[in-house]
Coordinates of C-alpha atoms in Angstrom, one line a residue:
Chain E
M1 CA 0.0 0.0 0.0
T2 CA 1.2 3.5 -0.7
G3 CA 0.7 6.6 1.4
P4 CA -1.9 8.4 -0.6
T5 CA -4.3 5.4 -0.6
V6 CA -4.0 5.1 3.2
I7 CA -4.7 8.6 4.2
P8 CA -8.2 9.0 2.8
R9 CA -9.3 5.6 4.2
R10 CA -8.2 6.6 7.7
R11 CA -10.0 9.9 7.4
S12 CA -13.2 8.3 6.3
R13 CA -12.9 5.8 9.2
Q14 CA -12.4 8.6 11.6
H15 CA -15.5 10.3 10.3
W16 CA -17.4 7.0 10.8
W17 CA -16.4 6.8 14.5
R18 CA -17.1 10.4 15.0
A19 CA -20.6 9.8 13.6
N20 CA -21.0 7.0 16.2
F21 CA -20.2 9.5 18.9
V22 CA -22.7 12.0 17.6
V23 CA -25.5 9.4 17.3
G24 CA -24.7 8.1 20.8
A25 CA -24.6 11.6 22.3
V26 CA -28.0 12.5 20.7
L27 CA -29.6 9.3 22.1
V28 CA -28.1 9.9 25.6
S29 CA -29.1 13.6 25.5
A30 CA -32.6 12.7 24.5
L31 CA -32.8 10.3 27.5
L32 CA -31.5 13.0 29.9
A33 CA -33.9 15.5 28.5
L34 CA -36.9 13.1 28.9
A35 CA -35.9 12.3 32.5
L36 CA -35.6 16.0 33.4
L37 CA -38.9 16.7 31.5
S38 CA -40.7 14.1 33.7
F39 CA -40.2 16.2 36.8
V40 CA -42.3 19.1 35.3
W41 CA -44.5 17.4 32.7
T42 CA -45.8 14.1 31.5
P43 CA -48.8 13.6 29.2
W44 CA -50.7 11.8 32.0
P45 CA -49.9 11.2 35.7
A46 CA -47.7 8.1 35.3
T47 CA -49.0 6.1 38.3
E48 CA -52.7 7.1 38.0
L49 CA -54.8 4.0 37.4
D50 CA -57.7 4.2 34.9
I51 CA -59.1 0.7 34.8
P52 CA -62.0 1.5 32.4
N53 CA -59.4 2.6 29.8
K54 CA -57.1 -0.4 30.2
L55 CA -55.2 -1.9 27.2
K56 CA -56.3 0.9 24.8
P57 CA -54.5 1.0 21.4
P58 CA -52.5 4.1 20.5
S59 CA -54.7 7.2 20.0
A60 CA -54.4 11.0 20.1
A61 CA -55.0 10.9 23.9
H62 CA -52.6 8.0 24.6
W63 CA -49.9 8.1 22.0
L64 CA -48.7 4.5 22.7
G65 CA -51.9 3.3 24.3
T66 CA -52.4 2.2 27.9
D67 CA -51.4 -0.8 30.0
S68 CA -53.4 -3.4 31.9
L69 CA -54.1 -0.9 34.7
G70 CA -55.0 1.9 32.3
R71 CA -51.8 3.8 32.8
D72 CA -50.4 5.9 29.9
I73 CA -47.5 4.1 28.3
V74 CA -45.7 7.2 27.2
S75 CA -45.8 8.7 30.7
L76 CA -44.6 5.4 32.2
L77 CA -41.7 5.3 29.8
I78 CA -40.7 8.9 30.5
V79 CA -40.9 8.6 34.3
G80 CA -39.2 5.1 34.0
S81 CA -36.1 6.7 32.5
R82 CA -35.4 8.3 35.9
V83 CA -34.8 5.0 37.6
S84 CA -32.4 3.9 34.9
I85 CA -30.4 7.1 35.1
A86 CA -30.4 7.1 38.9
V87 CA -29.3 3.5 39.2
G88 CA -26.6 4.0 36.6
L89 CA -25.3 7.1 38.2
I90 CA -25.2 5.7 41.8
A91 CA -23.9 2.3 40.8
V92 CA -21.1 3.7 38.6
G93 CA -20.4 6.3 41.4
I94 CA -20.0 3.5 44.0
G95 CA -17.8 1.5 41.6
M96 CA -15.6 4.6 40.8
T97 CA -15.3 5.8 44.3
F98 CA -14.1 2.5 45.7
G99 CA -12.6 1.0 42.6
V100 CA -10.5 4.0 41.6
G101 CA -9.4 4.4 45.3
L102 CA -8.3 0.7 45.5
G103 CA -6.7 0.8 42.0
L104 CA -4.6 3.9 42.9
L105 CA -3.6 2.4 46.2
A106 CA -2.4 -0.8 44.5
A107 CA -0.4 1.2 41.9
V108 CA 1.2 3.5 44.5
R109 CA 1.9 1.0 47.3
R110 CA 2.6 -2.1 45.1
G111 CA 3.8 -5.2 47.0
W112 CA 1.3 -7.1 49.1
I113 CA -1.4 -4.4 49.0
E114 CA -1.3 -4.6 45.2
E115 CA -1.5 -8.4 45.3
A116 CA -4.4 -8.2 47.8
V117 CA -6.4 -5.7 45.7
M118 CA -5.9 -7.8 42.5
R119 CA -6.9 -11.0 44.2
L120 CA -9.9 -9.3 45.7
S121 CA -11.0 -8.1 42.3
D122 CA -10.4 -11.6 40.8
F123 CA -12.6 -12.9 43.6
A124 CA -15.3 -10.3 43.1
F125 CA -15.8 -11.4 39.5
A126 CA -17.2 -14.7 40.9
F127 CA -20.2 -12.6 42.1
P128 CA -22.0 -11.1 39.1
A129 CA -24.5 -8.4 40.1
L130 CA -27.4 -10.9 39.9
L131 CA -25.9 -13.2 42.5
S132 CA -25.2 -10.4 44.9
A133 CA -28.8 -9.1 44.3
I134 CA -30.2 -12.6 45.0
M135 CA -28.3 -12.8 48.3
L136 CA -29.2 -9.3 49.4
A137 CA -32.9 -9.8 48.4
A138 CA -33.0 -13.1 50.3
I139 CA -32.1 -11.3 53.5
Y140 CA -33.3 -7.7 53.2
G141 CA -36.0 -8.2 50.6
P142 CA -36.1 -6.9 47.0
G143 CA -35.9 -3.2 46.2
L144 CA -34.2 -0.3 44.5
V145 CA -31.4 -0.1 47.1
T146 CA -30.7 -3.9 46.8
S147 CA -30.2 -3.6 43.1
I148 CA -28.1 -0.4 43.3
V149 CA -25.8 -2.0 45.9
A150 CA -25.4 -5.2 44.0
I151 CA -24.6 -3.4 40.7
G152 CA -22.3 -1.0 42.5
I153 CA -20.3 -3.9 44.1
F154 CA -19.9 -5.5 40.7
N155 CA -18.4 -2.2 39.4
V156 CA -15.7 -1.9 42.0
P157 CA -13.3 -4.5 40.6
V158 CA -13.9 -3.3 37.1
F159 CA -12.6 0.2 38.0
A160 CA -9.9 -1.1 40.4
R161 CA -8.3 -3.1 37.6
I162 CA -8.4 -0.5 34.9
T163 CA -7.2 2.2 37.4
R164 CA -4.3 0.2 38.5
A165 CA -3.2 -0.8 35.0
S166 CA -3.4 2.8 33.7
A167 CA -1.9 4.3 36.8
L168 CA 1.1 2.0 36.5
V169 CA 1.7 3.2 33.0
V170 CA 1.5 6.9 33.9
R171 CA 3.7 6.4 36.9
S172 CA 6.5 5.2 34.8
R173 CA 6.5 8.3 32.6
E174 CA 9.3 10.9 32.8
F175 CA 7.1 13.8 34.1
V176 CA 6.2 11.7 37.2
L177 CA 9.9 11.0 37.8
A178 CA 10.6 14.7 37.4
A179 CA 7.8 15.5 39.9
R180 CA 9.3 13.0 42.3
A181 CA 12.8 14.5 41.8
L182 CA 11.3 17.9 42.7
G183 CA 10.3 16.5 46.0
K184 CA 6.6 16.0 45.5
G185 CA 5.0 13.4 47.8
E186 CA 3.1 10.3 46.4
G187 CA -0.2 11.8 47.4
R188 CA 0.3 15.0 45.4
I189 CA 1.8 13.1 42.4
T190 CA -1.3 10.8 42.4
L191 CA -3.7 13.7 42.6
E192 CA -1.9 16.2 40.3
H193 CA -0.3 14.0 37.7
V194 CA -1.7 10.4 37.7
L195 CA -5.4 11.0 38.1
P196 CA -5.7 13.8 35.4
N197 CA -3.8 11.5 33.0
I198 CA -6.1 8.5 33.5
A199 CA -9.3 10.5 33.7
A200 CA -10.0 10.0 30.0
I201 CA -9.8 6.2 30.3
L202 CA -12.0 6.3 33.4
I203 CA -14.6 8.4 31.7
V204 CA -14.8 6.0 28.8
Q205 CA -15.1 3.0 31.2
A206 CA -17.8 4.9 33.2
T207 CA -19.9 5.4 30.1
I208 CA -19.7 1.6 29.3
Q209 CA -20.4 0.6 32.9
F210 CA -23.4 3.0 32.9
A211 CA -24.8 1.0 30.0
V212 CA -24.1 -2.3 31.8
A213 CA -25.8 -0.9 35.0
I214 CA -28.9 0.0 33.0
L215 CA -29.1 -3.5 31.6
A216 CA -28.6 -5.1 35.0
E217 CA -31.2 -2.8 36.6
A218 CA -33.7 -3.7 34.0
A219 CA -33.1 -7.4 34.5
L220 CA -33.4 -7.2 38.2
S221 CA -36.6 -5.1 38.0
Y222 CA -38.0 -7.6 35.5
L223 CA -37.3 -10.4 38.0
G224 CA -38.9 -8.5 40.8
L225 CA -35.6 -7.9 42.7
G226 CA -35.2 -4.2 41.8
T227 CA -37.7 -1.3 41.6
Q228 CA -40.9 -2.1 43.3
P229 CA -44.4 -1.0 42.3
P230 CA -45.8 1.6 41.9
T231 CA -42.5 3.3 40.9
P232 CA -42.4 3.0 37.1
S233 CA -39.3 1.2 35.6
W234 CA -38.6 -0.2 32.2
G235 CA -37.8 -3.7 33.6
R236 CA -41.0 -3.9 35.6
M237 CA -43.0 -2.7 32.6
L238 CA -41.6 -5.6 30.6
N239 CA -42.6 -8.0 33.4
E240 CA -46.1 -6.7 33.4
A241 CA -46.3 -6.7 29.6
Q242 CA -45.3 -10.3 29.3
Q243 CA -48.5 -11.2 31.2
Q244 CA -50.5 -9.5 28.4
L245 CA -48.4 -10.9 25.5
F246 CA -51.4 -12.5 23.8
R247 CA -53.8 -9.5 24.3
A248 CA -51.5 -6.5 23.8
P249 CA -48.2 -7.6 22.3
M250 CA -46.9 -4.1 21.6
L251 CA -46.7 -3.4 25.3
A252 CA -43.6 -5.6 25.4
V253 CA -42.0 -3.8 22.6
Y254 CA -41.8 -0.2 23.9
P255 CA -39.9 -0.6 27.2
G256 CA -37.4 -3.0 25.6
A257 CA -36.8 -0.6 22.8
A258 CA -36.2 2.2 25.3
I259 CA -33.6 0.1 27.2
A260 CA -31.9 -0.9 23.9
L261 CA -31.8 2.7 22.5
T262 CA -30.3 4.0 25.8
V263 CA -27.7 1.3 26.0
L264 CA -26.9 1.7 22.3
G265 CA -26.5 5.4 22.8
L266 CA -24.1 5.0 25.8
N267 CA -22.0 2.3 24.0
L268 CA -21.7 4.4 20.9
M269 CA -20.8 7.4 23.0
G270 CA -18.2 5.3 24.9
D271 CA -16.6 4.1 21.6
G272 CA -16.6 7.7 20.3
L273 CA -15.0 9.1 23.4
R274 CA -12.3 6.4 23.3
D275 CA -11.4 7.4 19.8
I276 CA -11.4 11.1 20.6
F277 CA -9.2 10.6 23.6
D278 CA -6.9 8.1 21.9
P279 CA -6.9 8.5 18.1
R280 CA -4.2 5.7 17.8
L281 CA -6.9 3.1 18.5
T282 CA -9.0 4.4 15.5
Q283 CA -6.1 3.6 13.2
R284 CA -5.7 0.1 14.6
R285 CA -9.4 -0.9 14.0
Chain G
M1 CA 25.4 -28.0 21.3
R2 CA 22.1 -27.0 19.8
H3 CA 20.6 -30.2 20.9
H4 CA 21.8 -29.6 24.4
K5 CA 20.3 -26.1 24.5
N6 CA 16.9 -27.5 23.4
L7 CA 17.0 -30.1 26.1
R8 CA 17.7 -27.4 28.8
A9 CA 14.9 -25.3 27.5
R10 CA 12.5 -28.2 27.6
G11 CA 13.6 -29.0 31.2
R12 CA 13.0 -25.5 32.4
G13 CA 9.7 -25.4 30.7
G14 CA 8.6 -28.5 32.6
T15 CA 9.3 -26.9 36.0
D16 CA 7.7 -23.7 34.9
I17 CA 4.5 -25.6 34.0
G18 CA 4.6 -27.3 37.3
F19 CA 4.9 -24.0 39.2
F20 CA 2.3 -22.4 37.0
L21 CA -0.2 -25.2 37.6
F22 CA 0.5 -25.1 41.4
K23 CA -0.1 -21.3 41.5
R24 CA -3.3 -21.6 39.5
V25 CA -4.7 -24.5 41.6
A26 CA -3.8 -22.7 44.8
S27 CA -5.5 -19.5 43.7
F28 CA -8.5 -21.6 42.5
V29 CA -9.0 -23.3 45.8
A30 CA -8.4 -20.0 47.7
T31 CA -11.1 -18.3 45.6
L32 CA -13.6 -21.0 46.1
L33 CA -13.0 -21.0 49.9
A34 CA -13.3 -17.2 50.0
A35 CA -16.5 -17.3 48.0
S36 CA -18.0 -19.9 50.4
L37 CA -17.0 -17.7 53.4
V38 CA -18.6 -14.6 51.9
I39 CA -21.8 -16.5 51.1
F40 CA -21.9 -18.1 54.5
L41 CA -21.4 -14.7 56.2
V42 CA -24.0 -12.9 54.2
L43 CA -26.7 -15.6 54.3
D44 CA -26.1 -17.3 57.6
V45 CA -24.2 -15.0 60.0
L46 CA -25.3 -11.5 58.9
P47 CA -29.1 -12.0 59.3
G48 CA -28.6 -12.7 63.0
S49 CA -31.1 -15.5 63.0
A50 CA -31.6 -17.3 59.7
A51 CA -34.6 -19.1 61.3
E52 CA -36.2 -15.8 62.0
V53 CA -35.8 -14.7 58.4
M54 CA -37.2 -18.0 57.2
L55 CA -40.3 -17.8 59.4
G56 CA -40.9 -14.1 58.6
D57 CA -43.1 -11.7 60.6
S58 CA -45.3 -14.4 62.0
A59 CA -42.4 -16.0 63.9
T60 CA -42.8 -16.7 67.6
P61 CA -39.8 -17.2 69.8
E62 CA -40.8 -20.8 70.2
S63 CA -41.1 -21.5 66.5
V64 CA -37.8 -19.8 65.8
A65 CA -36.1 -21.9 68.5
A66 CA -37.7 -25.1 67.1
L67 CA -36.6 -24.4 63.5
S68 CA -33.1 -23.4 64.7
K69 CA -32.8 -26.7 66.5
K70 CA -34.2 -28.7 63.5
L71 CA -31.8 -27.1 61.0
G72 CA -28.9 -27.0 63.5
L73 CA -28.8 -23.2 63.3
D74 CA -28.4 -23.0 67.1
R75 CA -24.8 -24.2 66.9
P76 CA -21.9 -21.8 66.8
A77 CA -21.2 -20.2 63.3
P78 CA -17.7 -21.9 62.8
V79 CA -19.3 -25.3 63.5
R80 CA -22.1 -24.6 61.0
Y81 CA -19.6 -23.4 58.4
L82 CA -17.5 -26.5 58.7
D83 CA -20.5 -28.7 58.6
W84 CA -21.7 -27.0 55.4
M85 CA -18.3 -27.5 53.8
R86 CA -18.3 -31.1 54.8
G87 CA -21.8 -31.5 53.4
L88 CA -20.8 -29.8 50.1
S89 CA -17.8 -32.1 49.7
V90 CA -19.9 -35.2 50.0
G91 CA -23.0 -33.8 48.2
D92 CA -25.2 -33.5 51.3
L93 CA -26.7 -30.0 51.1
G94 CA -29.2 -30.2 53.9
T95 CA -33.0 -30.1 53.8
S96 CA -35.2 -27.5 52.2
V97 CA -37.7 -26.1 54.6
A98 CA -40.2 -25.2 51.8
Y99 CA -39.9 -28.5 49.9
N100 CA -39.3 -30.7 52.9
A101 CA -36.8 -32.7 50.7
P102 CA -33.0 -33.0 50.4
I103 CA -31.6 -29.9 48.7
A104 CA -29.1 -32.0 46.7
E105 CA -32.1 -33.9 45.2
I106 CA -33.9 -30.7 44.2
V107 CA -30.8 -29.1 42.8
G108 CA -30.0 -32.3 40.8
E109 CA -33.4 -32.2 39.1
R110 CA -33.0 -28.5 38.3
L111 CA -29.5 -28.9 36.9
A112 CA -31.0 -31.3 34.3
V113 CA -32.6 -28.1 32.8
T114 CA -29.9 -25.5 33.5
V115 CA -26.8 -27.4 32.3
P116 CA -28.2 -28.4 28.9
L117 CA -29.6 -24.9 28.4
A118 CA -26.2 -23.3 29.2
L119 CA -24.3 -25.8 27.0
M120 CA -26.7 -25.2 24.1
A121 CA -26.4 -21.5 24.4
M122 CA -22.6 -21.6 24.6
A123 CA -22.4 -23.8 21.6
L124 CA -24.7 -21.6 19.6
T125 CA -22.8 -18.5 20.8
T126 CA -19.5 -20.0 19.6
V127 CA -20.8 -21.0 16.2
L128 CA -22.5 -17.7 15.6
A129 CA -19.6 -15.6 16.8
F130 CA -17.0 -17.4 14.8
A131 CA -19.1 -17.4 11.6
L132 CA -19.8 -13.7 11.9
G133 CA -16.4 -12.7 13.2
L134 CA -14.5 -14.6 10.4
F135 CA -16.9 -13.3 7.8
A136 CA -16.3 -9.7 8.9
A137 CA -12.6 -10.1 9.2
A138 CA -12.3 -11.6 5.7
R139 CA -14.1 -8.5 4.4
H140 CA -12.3 -6.0 6.7
G141 CA -13.2 -2.4 5.9
R142 CA -15.9 -3.3 3.3
A143 CA -19.7 -2.9 3.5
A144 CA -20.2 -6.5 4.8
D145 CA -17.8 -5.8 7.7
V146 CA -19.4 -2.5 8.6
G147 CA -22.8 -4.3 8.5
V148 CA -21.8 -7.1 10.9
M149 CA -20.2 -4.6 13.2
A150 CA -23.3 -2.4 13.2
A151 CA -25.5 -5.4 13.8
S152 CA -23.4 -6.6 16.7
Q153 CA -23.4 -3.0 18.2
V154 CA -27.2 -3.3 18.2
G155 CA -27.1 -6.9 19.6
I156 CA -24.9 -5.8 22.5
A157 CA -27.5 -3.2 23.5
I158 CA -30.5 -5.6 23.5
P159 CA -31.4 -7.0 27.0
N160 CA -31.5 -10.8 26.6
F161 CA -34.8 -11.1 28.4
W162 CA -36.4 -8.6 26.1
F163 CA -35.1 -10.5 23.1
A164 CA -36.5 -13.7 24.7
I165 CA -40.0 -12.0 25.0
L166 CA -39.8 -10.9 21.4
L167 CA -38.9 -14.5 20.4
I168 CA -42.0 -15.7 22.3
L169 CA -44.0 -13.0 20.6
V170 CA -43.0 -14.1 17.1
F171 CA -42.5 -17.8 17.3
A172 CA -45.0 -18.7 20.0
V173 CA -47.8 -16.1 19.9
K174 CA -47.8 -15.3 16.1
L175 CA -46.3 -18.4 14.3
R176 CA -47.1 -20.9 17.0
W177 CA -44.0 -23.0 16.2
F178 CA -42.9 -23.3 19.8
S179 CA -44.6 -23.1 23.2
A180 CA -44.4 -19.8 25.1
G181 CA -42.7 -21.5 28.1
G182 CA -42.7 -24.5 30.3
F183 CA -40.6 -27.7 30.2
P184 CA -42.0 -31.2 29.4
G185 CA -39.1 -33.1 31.1
W186 CA -36.6 -35.5 29.7
S187 CA -38.4 -38.8 30.4
V188 CA -41.1 -40.2 28.1
E189 CA -43.0 -41.6 31.0
A190 CA -43.5 -38.2 32.5
G191 CA -45.0 -37.0 29.2
G192 CA -41.9 -35.5 27.8
G193 CA -38.8 -37.0 26.1
P194 CA -35.5 -35.8 24.6
G195 CA -37.2 -34.4 21.5
P196 CA -39.8 -32.2 23.2
A197 CA -37.3 -31.3 26.0
L198 CA -34.7 -30.0 23.5
R199 CA -37.5 -28.2 21.6
A200 CA -38.5 -26.4 24.8
L201 CA -34.9 -25.2 25.2
V202 CA -34.4 -23.9 21.6
L203 CA -35.9 -20.4 22.1
P204 CA -34.3 -19.8 25.5
A205 CA -30.9 -20.9 24.1
V206 CA -31.3 -18.6 21.0
A207 CA -32.3 -15.7 23.3
L208 CA -29.1 -16.2 25.4
A209 CA -26.8 -16.9 22.5
V210 CA -27.6 -14.0 20.1
V211 CA -26.7 -11.3 22.6
Q212 CA -23.6 -13.1 23.7
A213 CA -22.5 -13.8 20.1
A214 CA -22.8 -10.1 19.3
I215 CA -20.0 -9.4 21.8
L216 CA -17.9 -12.4 20.9
A217 CA -18.1 -11.8 17.2
R218 CA -16.4 -8.4 17.6
I219 CA -13.6 -10.0 19.6
V220 CA -13.1 -12.8 17.0
R221 CA -13.1 -10.3 14.2
S222 CA -10.5 -7.9 15.8
A223 CA -8.3 -10.8 17.0
V224 CA -8.2 -12.4 13.5
I225 CA -7.5 -9.1 11.9
D226 CA -4.6 -8.5 14.3
V227 CA -3.1 -11.9 13.8
Q228 CA -3.4 -11.7 10.0
R229 CA -1.0 -8.7 10.0
E230 CA 1.7 -10.7 11.8
D231 CA 4.9 -11.7 9.9
F232 CA 4.5 -15.4 10.5
V233 CA 1.2 -15.3 8.5
R234 CA 2.9 -13.7 5.6
T235 CA 5.8 -16.2 5.9
A236 CA 3.4 -19.1 5.8
R237 CA 1.6 -17.8 2.8
A238 CA 5.0 -17.2 1.1
K239 CA 5.9 -20.8 1.8
G240 CA 2.9 -21.9 -0.2
V241 CA 0.4 -22.7 2.6
S242 CA -3.1 -22.3 1.3
R243 CA -5.3 -19.4 2.6
R244 CA -7.5 -22.0 4.4
G245 CA -4.5 -23.8 5.9
V246 CA -3.1 -20.5 7.2
L247 CA -6.5 -19.6 8.7
W248 CA -6.9 -22.9 10.6
G249 CA -3.3 -23.6 11.4
H250 CA -1.9 -20.2 12.2
V251 CA -4.5 -17.4 12.4
L252 CA -7.2 -19.0 14.5
R253 CA -4.8 -20.7 16.9
N254 CA -3.1 -17.4 17.7
A255 CA -6.4 -15.5 17.8
M256 CA -7.8 -17.9 20.4
V257 CA -6.0 -16.3 23.4
P258 CA -8.1 -13.0 23.5
V259 CA -11.2 -14.9 22.3
L260 CA -10.9 -17.4 25.2
T261 CA -10.5 -14.7 27.7
I262 CA -13.7 -13.1 26.7
M263 CA -15.5 -16.5 26.5
G264 CA -14.4 -17.2 30.1
L265 CA -15.8 -13.8 31.2
Q266 CA -18.9 -14.4 29.1
F267 CA -19.6 -17.6 31.0
A268 CA -20.5 -15.6 34.1
N269 CA -22.9 -13.6 32.0
L270 CA -24.3 -16.7 30.4
L271 CA -24.9 -18.2 33.9
T272 CA -26.7 -15.2 35.2
G273 CA -28.5 -14.9 31.8
T274 CA -29.7 -18.4 32.3
V275 CA -31.2 -17.5 35.6
V276 CA -33.1 -14.6 34.0
I277 CA -34.1 -16.5 30.8
E278 CA -35.4 -19.5 32.9
N279 CA -37.8 -17.0 34.5
V280 CA -38.9 -15.6 31.1
F281 CA -39.8 -19.1 29.8
S282 CA -40.9 -20.6 33.2
L283 CA -38.2 -23.4 32.9
P284 CA -37.8 -25.4 36.1
G285 CA -34.0 -24.8 36.4
L286 CA -31.7 -23.4 39.0
G287 CA -32.8 -19.9 38.2
R288 CA -36.4 -20.6 38.9
L289 CA -35.4 -22.5 42.0
V290 CA -33.5 -19.7 43.6
F291 CA -36.4 -17.2 43.0
Q292 CA -38.9 -19.6 44.5
A293 CA -36.5 -20.0 47.4
I294 CA -36.3 -16.2 47.9
A295 CA -40.1 -16.0 47.8
N296 CA -40.3 -18.9 50.3
R297 CA -37.5 -17.4 52.4
D298 CA -35.7 -20.8 52.0
L299 CA -32.3 -19.4 52.9
L300 CA -30.5 -22.8 52.8
V301 CA -31.5 -23.3 49.2
V302 CA -30.5 -19.8 48.3
R303 CA -27.1 -20.4 50.0
D304 CA -26.5 -23.6 48.1
V305 CA -27.6 -22.4 44.7
V306 CA -25.6 -19.2 45.0
M307 CA -22.5 -21.2 46.0
L308 CA -23.1 -23.5 43.0
L309 CA -23.3 -20.6 40.6
A310 CA -20.3 -18.8 42.0
A311 CA -18.3 -22.1 42.0
A312 CA -19.3 -22.6 38.3
V313 CA -17.9 -19.1 37.4
V314 CA -14.6 -19.8 39.3
V315 CA -14.2 -23.3 37.8
I316 CA -14.7 -22.0 34.2
N317 CA -12.1 -19.2 34.8
F318 CA -9.7 -21.8 36.1
V319 CA -10.3 -24.0 33.0
V320 CA -9.7 -21.0 30.7
D321 CA -6.4 -20.3 32.5
L322 CA -5.3 -23.9 31.9
L323 CA -6.5 -23.7 28.2
Y324 CA -4.2 -20.7 27.6
V325 CA -1.2 -22.9 28.3
V326 CA -2.4 -25.5 25.8
I327 CA -3.0 -22.9 23.1
D328 CA -0.1 -20.6 23.7
P329 CA 3.1 -22.3 24.9
R330 CA 4.8 -18.9 25.4
L331 CA 2.6 -18.3 28.4
R332 CA 4.0 -21.2 30.2
V333 CA 7.3 -19.4 30.6
Q334 CA 5.9 -15.9 31.1
S335 CA 3.4 -16.9 33.7
A336 CA 5.9 -18.7 36.0

């Protein structure tokens, strides 16, 4: 291959991944806008029962129809987005707070502390969010807190591993050696040099984990371990829709599509951010 | 001289493998023990009185004491833990309060659904992922590649239980090719048989596999593309090895290391996916059992099933670690 044939191809590929980011960002912004909108306006009160109007097909009054209790589907979907965002934010927050802390500790202290953190994260992988949620639900009963804690715990080793690996790379760079030579302590080096340099990787991972958390929350709510009625959530909507599959099949389509579009948006955004932060990866694809 | 060097290298390799295996087995046993301790602490020690949790709000001090005595929960925690470990090692898992039957027996019946389902799903995942991944890699950068990648991006975003519901909608509700759920059993006497039983597992296995294959196909594609650029592939082609020969003998073997890593990680997803999908299709497997146990507050069943599922994840990761060594001999030396 010669130079001139390579350059246009790379450019077009870069445009392709940037397009991914834009599509992802649009989907995620739409979700955020809907969630914010739900605090001031929904077409109908989301939890208001209207039994005489149950299982109505789409109409001017109810754009996507009503469910088996007469609740407006559009309103339920809009309010349901709040739970997804809240669980995603808190679970990723828990994962980042503890995971990044442990990962940095492992990278700075090395030795047995590093070994302990790594073995602990190996071990935590034996407990996917669903298993933790099952254990917590058996003792404390199902609920939103149970699912948030279970998903949060699962995020800790993910962030611990990626933080340690990236921090080790940054700590071997010359500017860290220079900072150390100037007499800066490990704490300051970590906060002023290491953390800002691994922030991009952590943001990308957070976007992906956000998507994973939304999928996990939906599954837990579908199984009855997560959000409890009457709080609307997409997972619960799917559970209720499955019971009406023969009478109103479309009820099972909307909440699933909402979950899939949200996760797709977050994944595309994560991919796009990775390419923006590290263009070398784009060329390797 | 050269011969001597080779012998020395082989000798050192042997010890390295021994040390590698020892390290892996030790870490495998330690992880299993740690998992059992955590499960025991959360489900047995943390609640204070497991009997109280099992009996719920209607419990009287007398009934709690009677159940504690019956299940041996009145003994000190270390004794209960050791007793549980001894039971696990000989296959005696205790008695279920809700079913009033040996837990080992109930779990055994449920495994006859969960294990075939997981195996079918994993086999389907592998076939789909390799077919799509190799297809996309062979057409790297062309429309077909972009199409497969876009489809897999969408596949990754779809919740497997929603996909399962859509499959029911199309193939059970509309086309009526399959039943919407339930399991006829493996024995003909009970009204089932291998044919109907496998038929009942088709939609659940497809629901599990399609989403997993979307992830794995991307890994297969990028691993194959990476290996195809290596010098040894060009050398093999220059030596006159056919395209197909290079693909099977050189490219796939070398691409397997990253692919296996992801497959190992996916197994945990597959297992939890099975728990969810069993509930979508009302299949009487481990997943249904653990949910019925939560509803019945049958803590001992929850404890044993969670231990079994966690152990399965640990065992698979251990097997993947060992497979690395078989596939990539370089790792034998590096890992030691």
